[in-house]
mmCIF file of C-alpha atoms and ligand atoms in Angstrom:
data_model
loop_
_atom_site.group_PDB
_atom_site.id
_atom_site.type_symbol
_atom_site.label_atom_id
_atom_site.label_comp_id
_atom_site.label_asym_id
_atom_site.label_seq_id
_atom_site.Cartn_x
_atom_site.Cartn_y
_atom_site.Cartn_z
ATOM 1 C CA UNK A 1 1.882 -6.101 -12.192
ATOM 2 C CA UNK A 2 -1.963 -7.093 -11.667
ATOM 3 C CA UNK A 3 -1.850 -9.334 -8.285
ATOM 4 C CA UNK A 4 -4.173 -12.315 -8.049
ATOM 5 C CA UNK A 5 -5.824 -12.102 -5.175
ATOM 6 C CA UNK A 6 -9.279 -10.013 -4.149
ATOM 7 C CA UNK A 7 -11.068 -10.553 -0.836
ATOM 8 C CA UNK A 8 -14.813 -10.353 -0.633
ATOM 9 C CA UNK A 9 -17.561 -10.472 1.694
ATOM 10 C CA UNK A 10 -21.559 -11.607 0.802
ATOM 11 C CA UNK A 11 -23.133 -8.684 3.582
ATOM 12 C CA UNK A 12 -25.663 -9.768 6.152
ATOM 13 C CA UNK A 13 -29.038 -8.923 4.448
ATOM 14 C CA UNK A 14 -27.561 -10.852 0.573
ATOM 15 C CA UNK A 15 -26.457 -13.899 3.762
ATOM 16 C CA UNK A 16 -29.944 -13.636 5.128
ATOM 17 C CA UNK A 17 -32.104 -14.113 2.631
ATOM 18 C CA UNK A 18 -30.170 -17.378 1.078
ATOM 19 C CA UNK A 19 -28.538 -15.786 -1.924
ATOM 20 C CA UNK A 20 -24.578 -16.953 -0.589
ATOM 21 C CA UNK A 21 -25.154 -20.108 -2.760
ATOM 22 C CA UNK A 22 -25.877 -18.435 -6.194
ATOM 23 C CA UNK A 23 -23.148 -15.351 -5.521
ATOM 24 C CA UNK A 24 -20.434 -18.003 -4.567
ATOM 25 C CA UNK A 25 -21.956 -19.638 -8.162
ATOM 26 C CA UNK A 26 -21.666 -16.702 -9.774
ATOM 27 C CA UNK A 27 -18.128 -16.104 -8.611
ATOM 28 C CA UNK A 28 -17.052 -19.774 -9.488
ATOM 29 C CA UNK A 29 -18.292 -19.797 -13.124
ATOM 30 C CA UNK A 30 -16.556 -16.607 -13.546
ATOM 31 C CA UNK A 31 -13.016 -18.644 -13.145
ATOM 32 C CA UNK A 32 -12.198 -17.662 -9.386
ATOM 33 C CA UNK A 33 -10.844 -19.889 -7.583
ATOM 34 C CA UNK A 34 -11.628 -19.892 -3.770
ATOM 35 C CA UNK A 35 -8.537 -20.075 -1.801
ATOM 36 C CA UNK A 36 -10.284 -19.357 2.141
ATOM 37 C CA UNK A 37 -14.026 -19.265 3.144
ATOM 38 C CA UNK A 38 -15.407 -18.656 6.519
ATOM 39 C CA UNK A 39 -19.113 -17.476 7.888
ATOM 40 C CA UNK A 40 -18.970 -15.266 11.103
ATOM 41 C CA UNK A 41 -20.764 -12.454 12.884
ATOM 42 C CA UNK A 42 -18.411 -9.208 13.370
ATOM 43 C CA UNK A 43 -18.281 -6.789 16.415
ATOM 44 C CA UNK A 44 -19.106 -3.634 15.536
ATOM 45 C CA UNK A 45 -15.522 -3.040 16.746
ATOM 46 C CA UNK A 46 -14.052 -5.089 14.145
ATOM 47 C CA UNK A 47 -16.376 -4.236 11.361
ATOM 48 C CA UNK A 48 -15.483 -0.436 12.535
ATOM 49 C CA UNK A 49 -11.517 -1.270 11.799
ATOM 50 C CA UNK A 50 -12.303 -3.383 8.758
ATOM 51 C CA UNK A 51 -13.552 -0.199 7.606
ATOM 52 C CA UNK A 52 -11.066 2.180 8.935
ATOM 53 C CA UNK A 53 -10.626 3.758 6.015
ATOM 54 C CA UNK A 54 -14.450 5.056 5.811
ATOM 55 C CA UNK A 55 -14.556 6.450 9.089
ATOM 56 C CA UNK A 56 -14.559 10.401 8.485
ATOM 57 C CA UNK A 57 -17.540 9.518 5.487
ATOM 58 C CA UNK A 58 -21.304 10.295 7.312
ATOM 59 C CA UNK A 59 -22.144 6.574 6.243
ATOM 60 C CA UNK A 60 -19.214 5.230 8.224
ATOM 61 C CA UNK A 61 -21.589 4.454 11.452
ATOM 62 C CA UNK A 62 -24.728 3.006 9.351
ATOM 63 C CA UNK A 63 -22.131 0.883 7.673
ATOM 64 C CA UNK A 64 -20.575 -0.372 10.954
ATOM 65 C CA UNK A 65 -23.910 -1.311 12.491
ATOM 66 C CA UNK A 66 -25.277 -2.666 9.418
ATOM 67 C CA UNK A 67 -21.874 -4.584 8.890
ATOM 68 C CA UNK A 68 -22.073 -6.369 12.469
ATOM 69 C CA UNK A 69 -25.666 -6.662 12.214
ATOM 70 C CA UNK A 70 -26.002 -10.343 11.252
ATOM 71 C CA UNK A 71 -24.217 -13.496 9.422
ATOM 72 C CA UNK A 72 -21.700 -12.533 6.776
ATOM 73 C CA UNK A 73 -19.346 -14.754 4.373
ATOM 74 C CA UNK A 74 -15.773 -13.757 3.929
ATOM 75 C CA UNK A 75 -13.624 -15.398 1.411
ATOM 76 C CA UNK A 76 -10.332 -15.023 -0.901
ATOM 77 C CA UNK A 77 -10.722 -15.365 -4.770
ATOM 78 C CA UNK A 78 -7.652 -16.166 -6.819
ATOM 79 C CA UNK A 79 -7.294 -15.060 -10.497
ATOM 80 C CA UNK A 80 -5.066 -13.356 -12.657
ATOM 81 C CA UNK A 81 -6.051 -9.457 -12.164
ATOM 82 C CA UNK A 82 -8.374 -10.230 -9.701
ATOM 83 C CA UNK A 83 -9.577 -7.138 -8.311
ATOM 84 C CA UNK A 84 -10.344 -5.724 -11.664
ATOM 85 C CA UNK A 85 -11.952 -8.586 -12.784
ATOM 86 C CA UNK A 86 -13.569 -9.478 -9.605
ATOM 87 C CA UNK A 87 -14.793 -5.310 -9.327
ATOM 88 C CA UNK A 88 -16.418 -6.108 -12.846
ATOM 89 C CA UNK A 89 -18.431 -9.405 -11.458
ATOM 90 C CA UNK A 90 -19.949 -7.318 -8.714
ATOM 91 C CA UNK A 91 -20.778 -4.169 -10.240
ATOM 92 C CA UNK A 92 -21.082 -0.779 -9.143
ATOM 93 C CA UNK A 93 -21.173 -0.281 -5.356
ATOM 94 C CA UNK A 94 -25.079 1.443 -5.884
ATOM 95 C CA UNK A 95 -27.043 -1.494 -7.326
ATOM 96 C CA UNK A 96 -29.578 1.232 -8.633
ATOM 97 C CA UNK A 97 -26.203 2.198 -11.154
ATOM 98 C CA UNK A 98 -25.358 -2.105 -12.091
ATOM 99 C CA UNK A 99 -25.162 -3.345 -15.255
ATOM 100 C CA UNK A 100 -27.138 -6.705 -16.002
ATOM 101 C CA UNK A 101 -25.217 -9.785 -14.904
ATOM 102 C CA UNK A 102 -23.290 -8.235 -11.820
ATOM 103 C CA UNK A 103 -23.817 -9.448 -8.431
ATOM 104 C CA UNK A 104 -24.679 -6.241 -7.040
ATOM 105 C CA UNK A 105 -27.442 -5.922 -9.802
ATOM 106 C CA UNK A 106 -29.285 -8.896 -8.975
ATOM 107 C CA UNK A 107 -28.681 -9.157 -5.370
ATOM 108 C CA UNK A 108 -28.189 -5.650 -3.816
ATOM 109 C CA UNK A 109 -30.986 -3.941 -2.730
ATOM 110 C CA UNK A 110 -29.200 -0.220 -1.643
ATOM 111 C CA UNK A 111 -26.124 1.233 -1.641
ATOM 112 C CA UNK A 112 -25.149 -0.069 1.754
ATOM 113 C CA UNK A 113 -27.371 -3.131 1.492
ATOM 114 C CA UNK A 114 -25.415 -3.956 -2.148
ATOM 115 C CA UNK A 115 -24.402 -7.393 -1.394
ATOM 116 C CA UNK A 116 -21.110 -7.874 -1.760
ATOM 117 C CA UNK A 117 -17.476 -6.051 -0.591
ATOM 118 C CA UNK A 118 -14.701 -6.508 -2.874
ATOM 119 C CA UNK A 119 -10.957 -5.044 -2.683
ATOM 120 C CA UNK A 120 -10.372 -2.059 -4.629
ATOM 121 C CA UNK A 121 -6.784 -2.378 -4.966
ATOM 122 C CA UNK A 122 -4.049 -5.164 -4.853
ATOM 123 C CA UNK A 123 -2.516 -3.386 -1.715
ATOM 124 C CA UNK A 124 -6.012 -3.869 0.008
ATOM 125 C CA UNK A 125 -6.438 -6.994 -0.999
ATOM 126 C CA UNK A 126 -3.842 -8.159 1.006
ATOM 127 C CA UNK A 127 -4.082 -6.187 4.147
ATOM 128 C CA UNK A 128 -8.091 -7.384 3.809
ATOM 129 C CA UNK A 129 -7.398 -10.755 3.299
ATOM 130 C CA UNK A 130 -5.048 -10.851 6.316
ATOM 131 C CA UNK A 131 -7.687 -9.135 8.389
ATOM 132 C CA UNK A 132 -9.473 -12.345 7.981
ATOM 133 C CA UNK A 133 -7.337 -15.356 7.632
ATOM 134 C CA UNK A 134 -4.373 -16.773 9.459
ATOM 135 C CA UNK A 135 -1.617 -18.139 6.873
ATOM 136 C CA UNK A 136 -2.911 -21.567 7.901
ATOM 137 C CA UNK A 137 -6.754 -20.832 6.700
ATOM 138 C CA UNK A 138 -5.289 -20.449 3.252
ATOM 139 C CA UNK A 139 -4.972 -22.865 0.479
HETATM 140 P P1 LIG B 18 -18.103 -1.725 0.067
HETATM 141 O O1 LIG B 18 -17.580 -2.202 -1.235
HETATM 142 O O2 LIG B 18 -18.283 -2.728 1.154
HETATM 143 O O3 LIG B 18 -17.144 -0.559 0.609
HETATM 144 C C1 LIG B 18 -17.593 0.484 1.447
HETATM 145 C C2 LIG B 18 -19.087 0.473 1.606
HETATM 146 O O4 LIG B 18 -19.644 1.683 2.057
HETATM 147 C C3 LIG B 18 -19.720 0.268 0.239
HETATM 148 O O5 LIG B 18 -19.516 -1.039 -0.194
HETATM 149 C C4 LIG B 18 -21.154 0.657 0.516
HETATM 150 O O6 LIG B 18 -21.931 -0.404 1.017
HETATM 151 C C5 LIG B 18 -20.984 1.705 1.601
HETATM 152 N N1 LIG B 18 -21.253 3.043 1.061
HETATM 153 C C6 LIG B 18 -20.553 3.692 0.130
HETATM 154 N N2 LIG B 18 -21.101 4.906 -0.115
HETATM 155 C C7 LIG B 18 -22.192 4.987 0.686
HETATM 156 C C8 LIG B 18 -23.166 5.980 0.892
HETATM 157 N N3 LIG B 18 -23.161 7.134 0.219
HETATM 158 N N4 LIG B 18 -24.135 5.728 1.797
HETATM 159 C C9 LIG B 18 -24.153 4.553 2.490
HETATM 160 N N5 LIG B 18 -23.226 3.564 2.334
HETATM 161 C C10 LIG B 18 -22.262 3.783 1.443
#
C-alpha cells in the first residue's frame, strides 16, 4: 500500500534566491499537507550521509559540497501516495528534461542545482524524514 508521507528539501541556490515561498505554494495548492518544516545549514558530513546512497556515483562529492554549501529547507508532506504524487509536482531530477508546471521546471537551473529533493520510495521516505526530525518536530 502507497504510504503518505514524502520528505523534501528546497536546495541552497532555489533557498538563495527567494523562491522557498512560491515552491512551499506550489506544494500546498497541490493538497500536501506540511507535517515538519525546518531551515538549516548541513555539514558536509551530514549532507555526505544524507546521501549515502550516492556515494560510489562521480557526482557524489559536487553534490555533498553543493548540498552543505548554503541555507536549505527540509520538510515532511503528507498525502495519500505521496511520493508518487509529490515525484510528479517536482519533475524530473534534470530541469532541462521537466514538463511545464513542475517545480524543477520553473525553479531548477541544472541537474544538481534542480531545486528540490524528494523521496523516491516509501521506505526512504521514512528513513529521510527521520534523518531530519525528532518524533516531537512532527505534527
Ligand atoms: P536529488 O533528488 O536530491 O537526489 C540525488 C541528487 O543527485 C539529484 O537530486 C541531483 O541533484 C544529483 N544528481 C543526479 N544525477 C546527477 C548527475 N549526473 N550529475 C550531478 N548531479 C546529479
Amino acid at each position: 500500500m502507497a504510504g503518505n508521507i514524502t520528505f523534501t528539501m528546497i536546495k541552497p541556490e532555489a533557498y538563495q534566491n527567494g523562491h522557498a515561498g512560491k515552491i512551499l505554494d506550489m506544494i500546498l495548492s497541490k493538497g500536501f499537507r506540511l507535517s515538519a518544516i525546518k531551515i538549516l545549514n548541513l555539514t558536509s558530513k551530514q549532507a555526505g550521509k544524507f546521501y549515502e546512497v550516492h556515494r560510489e556515483r562521480p557526482f557524489y562529492g559536487e553534490l555533498v559540497g553543493f548540498m552543505s554549501s548554503g541555507t536549505i529547507l527540509a520538510a515532511i508532506l503528507e498525502k495519500e501516495n505521496a511520493v508518487e504524487e509529490y515525484r510528479k509536482l517536482i519533475g524530473s531530477t534534470n530541469p532541462a528534461n521537466a514538463d511545464e508546471g513542475t517545480i524543477r521546471k520553473a525553479f531548477g537551473q541544472s541537474i544538481q542545482m534542480n531545486a528540490v529533493h524528494g523521496s523516491d520510495s516509501d521506505e526512504n521516505a521514512a528513513i529521510e524524514a527521520s534523518f531530519f526530525f525528532s518524533e516531537l518536530e512532527r505534527c
